[in-house]
Coordinates of N, CA and C and ligand atoms in Angstrom, one line a residue:
M1 N 54.9 52.6 136.9 CA 53.5 52.8 137.0 C 53.0 53.7 135.9
K2 N 51.9 53.4 135.2 CA 51.5 54.1 134.1 C 51.0 55.5 134.4
G3 N 51.2 56.4 133.4 CA 50.9 57.8 133.6 C 49.4 58.0 133.9
I4 N 48.6 57.2 133.3 CA 47.1 57.4 133.5 C 46.7 57.2 134.9
V5 N 47.5 56.4 135.7 CA 47.2 56.3 137.1 C 47.5 57.6 137.8
F6 N 48.5 58.3 137.4 CA 48.9 59.6 138.0 C 47.9 60.7 137.6
T7 N 47.6 60.8 136.3 CA 46.8 61.9 135.8 C 45.4 61.8 136.4
E8 N 44.8 60.6 136.5 CA 43.5 60.4 137.0 C 43.5 60.7 138.5
F9 N 44.6 60.3 139.2 CA 44.7 60.5 140.6 C 44.7 62.0 140.9
L10 N 45.6 62.7 140.2 CA 45.7 64.2 140.5 C 44.4 64.9 140.1
E11 N 43.7 64.4 139.1 CA 42.4 65.0 138.8 C 41.4 64.8 139.9
L12 N 41.4 63.6 140.5 CA 40.5 63.4 141.6 C 40.8 64.2 142.8
V13 N 42.1 64.3 143.1 CA 42.6 65.2 144.2 C 42.1 66.6 144.0
E14 N 42.2 67.1 142.8 CA 41.8 68.5 142.5 C 40.3 68.6 142.7
D15 N 39.5 67.6 142.2 CA 38.1 67.6 142.4 C 37.7 67.7 143.8
K16 N 38.3 66.8 144.6 CA 37.8 66.7 146.0 C 38.4 67.7 147.0
F17 N 39.7 68.1 146.7 CA 40.4 68.9 147.7 C 40.9 70.2 147.1
G18 N 40.8 70.4 145.8 CA 41.2 71.7 145.2 C 42.7 71.6 144.6
L19 N 42.9 72.6 143.8 CA 44.2 72.7 143.1 C 45.4 73.0 144.0
E20 N 45.1 73.7 145.1 CA 46.1 74.0 146.1 C 46.7 72.7 146.8
M21 N 45.8 71.7 147.0 CA 46.2 70.5 147.6 C 47.1 69.7 146.5
V22 N 46.8 69.8 145.3 CA 47.6 69.2 144.2 C 49.0 69.8 144.3
D23 N 49.1 71.1 144.3 CA 50.4 71.8 144.4 C 51.1 71.4 145.6
K24 N 50.4 71.4 146.7 CA 51.0 71.1 148.0 C 51.7 69.7 148.0
I25 N 50.9 68.7 147.6 CA 51.5 67.3 147.6 C 52.6 67.1 146.6
I26 N 52.5 67.8 145.5 CA 53.6 67.7 144.5 C 54.9 68.4 145.0
S27 N 54.7 69.6 145.6 CA 55.9 70.4 146.0 C 56.6 69.8 147.2
S28 N 55.8 69.0 148.0 CA 56.4 68.4 149.2 C 57.0 67.0 148.9
S29 N 56.9 66.6 147.7 CA 57.5 65.3 147.2 C 58.7 65.5 146.4
E30 N 59.6 64.5 146.4 CA 60.8 64.6 145.6 C 60.5 63.7 144.3
L31 N 60.1 64.4 143.2 CA 59.7 63.7 142.1 C 60.6 63.9 140.9
E32 N 61.1 62.8 140.4 CA 61.9 62.8 139.2 C 61.2 63.4 138.0
S33 N 59.9 63.2 138.0 CA 59.0 63.7 136.9 C 58.7 65.2 137.1
E34 N 59.1 65.7 138.3 CA 58.7 67.1 138.7 C 57.2 67.3 138.7
G35 N 56.4 66.2 138.8 CA 55.0 66.3 138.9 C 54.3 66.5 137.6
V36 N 55.0 66.3 136.5 CA 54.4 66.5 135.1 C 54.2 65.1 134.5
Y37 N 53.0 64.7 134.4 CA 52.7 63.3 133.9 C 51.9 63.4 132.6
T38 N 52.2 62.4 131.7 CA 51.3 62.3 130.5 C 50.7 60.9 130.7
S39 N 49.5 60.7 130.2 CA 48.8 59.4 130.4 C 49.5 58.2 129.8
V40 N 50.3 58.4 128.8 CA 51.0 57.3 128.1 C 52.4 57.1 128.7
G41 N 52.9 58.0 129.5 CA 54.2 57.8 130.1 C 54.3 56.7 131.2
T42 N 55.5 56.5 131.7 CA 55.7 55.5 132.7 C 56.5 56.2 133.8
Y43 N 56.1 56.1 135.1 CA 56.8 56.8 136.2 C 57.0 55.8 137.3
S44 N 57.9 56.2 138.2 CA 58.3 55.3 139.3 C 57.1 55.2 140.3
F45 N 56.9 54.0 140.8 CA 55.9 53.8 141.9 C 56.1 54.7 143.1
S46 N 57.4 54.9 143.4 CA 57.8 55.7 144.6 C 57.2 57.1 144.5
E47 N 56.9 57.6 143.3 CA 56.3 58.9 143.1 C 54.8 58.9 143.6
M48 N 54.1 57.8 143.2 CA 52.7 57.6 143.7 C 52.7 57.5 145.2
L49 N 53.6 56.7 145.7 CA 53.7 56.5 147.2 C 53.9 57.8 147.9
Q50 N 54.8 58.7 147.4 CA 55.0 60.0 148.1 C 53.7 60.9 148.0
L51 N 53.1 60.9 146.8 CA 51.9 61.7 146.7 C 50.8 61.2 147.6
L52 N 50.6 59.9 147.7 CA 49.6 59.3 148.6 C 50.0 59.7 150.1
Q53 N 51.3 59.5 150.4 CA 51.7 59.8 151.8 C 51.4 61.2 152.2
H54 N 51.7 62.2 151.3 CA 51.5 63.6 151.6 C 50.0 63.9 151.6
L55 N 49.2 63.3 150.7 CA 47.8 63.5 150.8 C 47.2 63.0 152.1
S56 N 47.7 61.8 152.5 CA 47.2 61.2 153.7 C 47.5 62.1 154.9
E57 N 48.8 62.7 155.0 CA 49.2 63.5 156.1 C 48.3 64.8 156.1
N58 N 48.0 65.3 154.9 CA 47.3 66.6 154.9 C 45.8 66.5 155.1
T59 N 45.2 65.3 154.9 CA 43.8 65.1 155.0 C 43.4 64.3 156.2
G60 N 44.3 63.5 156.8 CA 44.0 62.6 157.9 C 43.3 61.3 157.4
I61 N 43.3 61.1 156.1 CA 42.6 59.9 155.6 C 43.8 58.9 155.3
S62 N 43.5 57.6 155.7 CA 44.6 56.6 155.6 C 44.9 56.3 154.1
I63 N 46.1 55.9 153.9 CA 46.5 55.5 152.5 C 45.5 54.5 151.9
D64 N 45.2 53.5 152.7 CA 44.3 52.4 152.3 C 42.9 53.0 151.8
N65 N 42.4 54.0 152.7 CA 41.1 54.6 152.3 C 41.2 55.5 151.1
L66 N 42.4 56.1 150.9 CA 42.6 56.9 149.7 C 42.6 56.0 148.5
L67 N 43.3 54.9 148.6 CA 43.4 54.0 147.5 C 42.0 53.4 147.1
L68 N 41.2 53.1 148.2 CA 39.9 52.6 147.9 C 39.0 53.5 147.1
V69 N 39.0 54.8 147.6 CA 38.2 55.8 146.9 C 38.7 56.1 145.5
Y70 N 40.1 56.1 145.4 CA 40.7 56.3 144.1 C 40.3 55.2 143.1
A71 N 40.3 53.9 143.6 CA 40.0 52.8 142.7 C 38.5 52.9 142.2
E72 N 37.6 53.4 143.1 CA 36.2 53.5 142.7 C 36.1 54.5 141.6
H73 N 36.9 55.5 141.6 CA 36.9 56.5 140.6 C 37.6 55.9 139.3
F74 N 38.7 55.1 139.5 CA 39.4 54.6 138.4 C 38.6 53.5 137.6
F75 N 37.6 52.9 138.3 CA 36.8 51.9 137.6 C 35.9 52.7 136.5
G76 N 35.5 53.9 136.8 CA 34.8 54.7 135.8 C 35.7 55.0 134.6
V77 N 37.0 55.2 134.8 CA 37.9 55.4 133.7 C 38.0 54.1 132.8
I78 N 38.0 52.9 133.5 CA 38.1 51.6 132.8 C 36.8 51.4 132.0
E79 N 35.7 51.8 132.6 CA 34.4 51.6 131.9 C 34.4 52.4 130.6
K80 N 34.9 53.6 130.7 CA 34.9 54.5 129.5 C 36.0 54.1 128.5
S81 N 37.1 53.7 129.0 CA 38.3 53.4 128.1 C 38.2 52.0 127.5
Y82 N 37.7 51.0 128.2 CA 37.8 49.6 127.8 C 36.4 48.9 127.8
P83 N 35.4 49.5 127.2 CA 34.1 48.9 127.3 C 34.0 47.5 126.8
G84 N 34.8 47.3 125.7 CA 34.8 45.9 125.1 C 35.3 44.8 126.0
L85 N 36.3 45.2 126.8 CA 36.9 44.2 127.8 C 35.8 43.8 128.8
L86 N 35.1 44.8 129.3 CA 34.1 44.5 130.3 C 32.9 43.8 129.7
A87 N 32.6 44.1 128.5 CA 31.4 43.4 127.8 C 31.6 41.9 127.6
T88 N 32.9 41.5 127.8 CA 33.1 40.0 127.7 C 32.4 39.3 128.8
Y89 N 32.1 40.0 129.9 CA 31.6 39.3 131.1 C 30.2 39.6 131.4
K90 N 29.5 38.6 132.0 CA 28.1 38.8 132.5 C 28.0 38.7 134.0
D91 N 29.1 38.4 134.6 CA 29.0 38.1 136.0 C 30.2 38.6 136.8
P92 N 30.1 39.2 137.9 CA 31.2 39.8 138.6 C 32.3 38.8 139.1
I93 N 31.8 37.6 139.5 CA 32.8 36.6 140.0 C 33.6 36.1 138.8
E94 N 32.9 35.9 137.7 CA 33.6 35.5 136.5 C 34.7 36.5 136.1
M95 N 34.3 37.8 136.2 CA 35.2 38.9 135.8 C 36.4 38.9 136.7
I96 N 36.1 39.0 138.0 CA 37.2 39.1 139.0 C 38.2 37.9 139.0
S97 N 37.6 36.7 138.8 CA 38.5 35.6 138.8 C 39.3 35.5 137.5
S98 N 39.0 36.4 136.5 CA 39.7 36.3 135.2 C 40.7 37.5 135.1
I99 N 41.0 38.2 136.1 CA 41.9 39.3 136.0 C 43.3 38.8 135.6
E100 N 43.7 37.8 136.2 CA 45.1 37.3 136.0 C 45.2 36.7 134.6
N101 N 44.3 35.9 134.2 CA 44.4 35.1 132.9 C 43.9 35.8 131.7
H102 N 43.1 36.9 131.9 CA 42.5 37.5 130.8 C 42.7 39.1 130.8
I103 N 42.1 39.7 131.8 CA 42.0 41.2 131.8 C 43.4 41.8 131.9
H104 N 44.2 41.4 132.8 CA 45.5 42.0 132.9 C 46.5 41.5 131.8
V105 N 46.1 40.4 131.2 CA 46.9 39.9 130.0 C 46.7 40.9 128.9
E106 N 45.4 41.4 128.7 CA 45.1 42.4 127.7 C 45.7 43.7 128.0
V107 N 45.7 44.1 129.3 CA 46.3 45.3 129.7 C 47.8 45.4 129.4
R108 N 48.4 44.2 129.5 CA 49.8 44.1 129.2 C 50.1 44.3 127.7
K109 N 49.1 43.9 126.9 CA 49.3 44.1 125.4 C 49.3 45.6 125.1
I110 N 48.4 46.3 125.8 CA 48.3 47.7 125.6 C 49.5 48.5 126.2
Y111 N 49.9 48.1 127.4 CA 51.0 48.8 128.1 C 52.0 47.7 128.5
P112 N 53.0 47.4 127.7 CA 53.9 46.3 128.0 C 54.7 46.5 129.3
D113 N 54.9 47.8 129.7 CA 55.6 48.0 130.9 C 54.8 48.3 132.1
A114 N 53.5 47.9 132.1 CA 52.6 48.0 133.2 C 53.1 47.2 134.4
E115 N 52.9 47.7 135.6 CA 53.3 47.0 136.8 C 52.1 46.4 137.5
L116 N 51.8 45.2 137.2 CA 50.6 44.5 137.6 C 50.8 43.6 138.8
P117 N 49.7 43.4 139.6 CA 49.8 42.4 140.7 C 49.6 41.0 140.1
T118 N 49.7 40.0 141.0 CA 49.4 38.6 140.7 C 48.1 38.2 141.5
F119 N 47.2 37.6 140.9 CA 46.0 37.1 141.6 C 45.9 35.6 141.3
E120 N 45.8 34.9 142.4 CA 45.7 33.4 142.3 C 44.4 33.0 142.9
V121 N 43.6 32.3 142.0 CA 42.3 31.8 142.5 C 42.5 30.6 143.4
I122 N 42.0 30.6 144.6 CA 42.2 29.5 145.6 C 41.0 28.6 145.5
E123 N 39.8 29.3 145.5 CA 38.5 28.5 145.5 C 37.5 29.4 144.8
K124 N 36.6 28.7 144.0 CA 35.6 29.5 143.3 C 34.3 28.7 143.1
T125 N 33.2 29.3 143.4 CA 31.9 28.8 143.1 C 31.1 29.9 142.4
D126 N 29.8 29.7 142.1 CA 29.0 30.8 141.5 C 28.9 32.0 142.4
K127 N 28.9 31.8 143.8 CA 28.6 32.8 144.7 C 29.8 33.2 145.6
Y128 N 30.9 32.6 145.4 CA 32.0 32.6 146.4 C 33.3 32.6 145.7
L129 N 34.2 33.4 146.1 CA 35.6 33.4 145.5 C 36.6 33.7 146.5
I130 N 37.6 32.9 146.6 CA 38.8 33.2 147.4 C 40.0 33.4 146.5
M131 N 40.7 34.5 146.6 CA 41.7 34.8 145.7 C 42.9 35.5 146.4
D132 N 44.1 35.1 146.1 CA 45.3 35.7 146.8 C 45.9 36.8 145.9
Y133 N 46.1 37.9 146.5 CA 46.8 39.1 145.8 C 48.2 39.2 146.2
T134 N 49.1 39.3 145.3 CA 50.5 39.5 145.6 C 51.1 40.6 144.7
S135 N 51.7 41.6 145.4 CA 52.3 42.7 144.7 C 53.3 43.5 145.7
S136 N 54.4 43.8 145.2 CA 55.4 44.6 146.0 C 54.8 46.0 146.3
R137 N 53.8 46.4 145.6 CA 53.2 47.7 145.8 C 52.1 47.8 146.9
A138 N 51.7 46.6 147.4 CA 50.7 46.5 148.4 C 49.5 47.4 148.2
M139 N 49.0 47.4 147.0 CA 47.8 48.2 146.6 C 46.5 47.4 146.7
H140 N 46.4 46.6 147.8 CA 45.2 45.7 147.9 C 43.9 46.5 148.0
H141 N 44.0 47.7 148.6 CA 42.7 48.5 148.7 C 42.3 49.1 147.4
F142 N 43.3 49.2 146.5 CA 43.0 49.6 145.1 C 42.2 48.5 144.5
G143 N 42.6 47.2 144.7 CA 41.9 46.1 144.2 C 40.5 46.0 144.8
L144 N 40.4 46.3 146.1 CA 39.1 46.2 146.8 C 38.1 47.2 146.2
G145 N 38.6 48.4 145.9 CA 37.7 49.4 145.3 C 37.3 49.0 143.9
L146 N 38.2 48.4 143.1 CA 37.8 47.9 141.8 C 36.8 46.7 141.9
M147 N 37.0 45.9 142.9 CA 36.1 44.8 143.1 C 34.7 45.3 143.4
N148 N 34.6 46.2 144.4 CA 33.3 46.8 144.8 C 32.6 47.3 143.6
K149 N 33.3 48.0 142.7 CA 32.7 48.7 141.5 C 32.3 47.6 140.5
T150 N 33.1 46.5 140.4 CA 32.8 45.4 139.5 C 31.4 44.9 139.8
F151 N 31.1 44.6 141.1 CA 29.8 44.1 141.5 C 28.7 45.1 141.2
E152 N 29.0 46.4 141.5 CA 28.0 47.5 141.2 C 27.7 47.5 139.7
H153 N 28.7 47.3 138.8 CA 28.6 47.3 137.4 C 27.6 46.3 136.9
F154 N 27.6 45.1 137.6 CA 26.6 44.1 137.3 C 25.4 44.1 138.1
N155 N 25.1 45.3 138.7 CA 23.9 45.4 139.6 C 23.8 44.4 140.7
S156 N 25.0 44.2 141.3 CA 25.1 43.2 142.3 C 25.9 43.7 143.5
T157 N 25.9 43.1 144.6 CA 26.7 43.5 145.8 C 27.4 42.3 146.4
A158 N 28.4 42.5 147.2 CA 29.1 41.4 147.8 C 29.7 41.9 149.1
T159 N 30.0 40.9 150.0 CA 30.8 41.1 151.2 C 32.2 40.7 150.9
I160 N 33.1 41.6 151.0 CA 34.5 41.3 150.7 C 35.4 41.5 151.9
E161 N 36.1 40.4 152.3 CA 37.0 40.5 153.4 C 38.4 40.3 153.0
L162 N 39.3 41.1 153.7 CA 40.7 41.0 153.4 C 41.4 40.4 154.6
E163 N 42.3 39.4 154.3 CA 43.1 38.8 155.4 C 44.6 39.0 154.9
K164 N 45.3 39.7 155.7 CA 46.7 39.9 155.4 C 47.5 38.6 155.6
I165 N 48.1 38.1 154.6 CA 49.0 36.9 154.7 C 50.4 37.4 155.1
K166 N 50.8 38.5 154.5 CA 52.0 39.2 154.9 C 51.7 40.5 155.6
E167 N 52.3 40.8 156.7 CA 51.9 42.0 157.5 C 52.1 43.3 156.7
D168 N 53.0 43.3 155.8 CA 53.2 44.6 155.0 C 52.3 44.7 153.8
G169 N 51.3 43.8 153.7 CA 50.3 43.9 152.7 C 50.7 43.5 151.3
T170 N 51.9 42.9 151.2 CA 52.3 42.5 149.8 C 51.7 41.2 149.4
K171 N 51.1 40.5 150.4 CA 50.3 39.3 150.1 C 49.1 39.3 150.9
V172 N 47.9 39.3 150.3 CA 46.6 39.5 150.9 C 45.6 38.5 150.3
R173 N 44.8 37.9 151.2 CA 43.7 37.0 150.7 C 42.4 37.7 150.7
F174 N 41.7 37.7 149.5 CA 40.4 38.3 149.4 C 39.3 37.1 149.5
V175 N 38.4 37.3 150.4 CA 37.3 36.3 150.6 C 36.0 37.1 150.2
I176 N 35.5 36.7 149.0 CA 34.4 37.4 148.4 C 33.1 36.6 148.4
N177 N 32.1 37.1 149.0 CA 30.8 36.4 149.1 C 29.7 37.3 148.4
K178 N 29.2 36.8 147.3 CA 28.1 37.5 146.6 C 26.9 37.5 147.4
N179 N 26.2 38.7 147.5 CA 25.0 38.7 148.4 C 23.8 38.1 147.7
Ligands
HEM1 C1 46.7 48.0 138.1 C2 44.0 48.1 134.1 C3 40.6 45.4 136.2 C4 43.4 45.1 140.2 C5 46.2 48.3 136.9 C6 46.8 49.2 136.0 C7 46.1 49.3 134.9 C8 45.0 48.3 135.0 C9 46.3 50.1 133.6 C10 48.1 50.1 136.3 C11 49.4 49.4 135.8 C12 50.6 50.3 136.0 O1 50.4 51.4 136.6 O2 51.7 50.0 135.6 C13 42.9 47.3 134.3 C14 41.8 47.2 133.4 C15 40.8 46.4 134.0 C16 41.3 46.1 135.3 C17 41.7 47.8 132.0 C18 39.4 46.0 133.5 C19 39.0 46.0 132.3 C20 41.1 45.1 137.5 C21 40.2 44.5 138.5 C22 41.0 44.4 139.6 C23 42.3 45.0 139.3 C24 38.7 44.1 138.4 C25 40.4 43.9 140.9 C26 41.1 43.4 141.8 C27 44.5 45.9 140.0 C28 45.4 46.3 141.0 C29 46.4 47.1 140.4 C30 46.0 47.2 139.0 C31 45.3 45.9 142.5 C32 47.5 47.9 141.1 C33 48.9 47.4 140.8 C34 49.4 46.5 141.9 O3 48.7 46.2 142.9 O4 50.6 46.0 141.8 N1 45.1 47.7 136.3 N2 42.6 46.6 135.5 N3 42.3 45.4 138.0 N4 44.9 46.5 138.8 FE1 43.8 46.4 137.1

């Protein structure tokens, strides 16, 4: 997992819960990195999972909800860092259905070792999108947060439903209806 995902996460934790919480979740985790991240480095996903687990235990907020809120923050990072990539799109459904064949293809050019999910478009119209998410990291709520913000970015809203295809969340169907 890319360092930018860790650095932005810890910044958000500091903002919302304070530096003591950052120290607490780092010191209660077993981290090969010792909790020192640079935005261009690459670190094990198990480090992110431990940080999320400990934050969840200390705040009572579920990991899914932490990932949702984190993704909404991360979209702002994307808007700032990759404005050109977003400017390619005029419509949220066009953008979301292009993650697999365009957006994450570009991400991989920038970060060859990025750990990205797979999105398969099942059905698509102007107002409606069904897409299957597959990833061993089960970060579907991170995807949900990015999708919510994608609609907001285009001054639009949607109703997005998740249906777990695999119980452990490694395969999830997104049913997206533009309002
Ligand atoms: C992961 C970039 C749009 C879904 C990532 C990562 C980066 C990235 C850097 C982390 C990779 C790693 O840690 O190794 C971008 C950029 C985007 C974009 C630059 C737009 C310009 C989206 C959108 C979605 C999405 C719109 C909506 C579904 C995900 C998910 C992950 C991810 C779910 C977590 C990894 C996983 O589940 O396996 N993306 N992304 N991305 N991205 Fe994107």
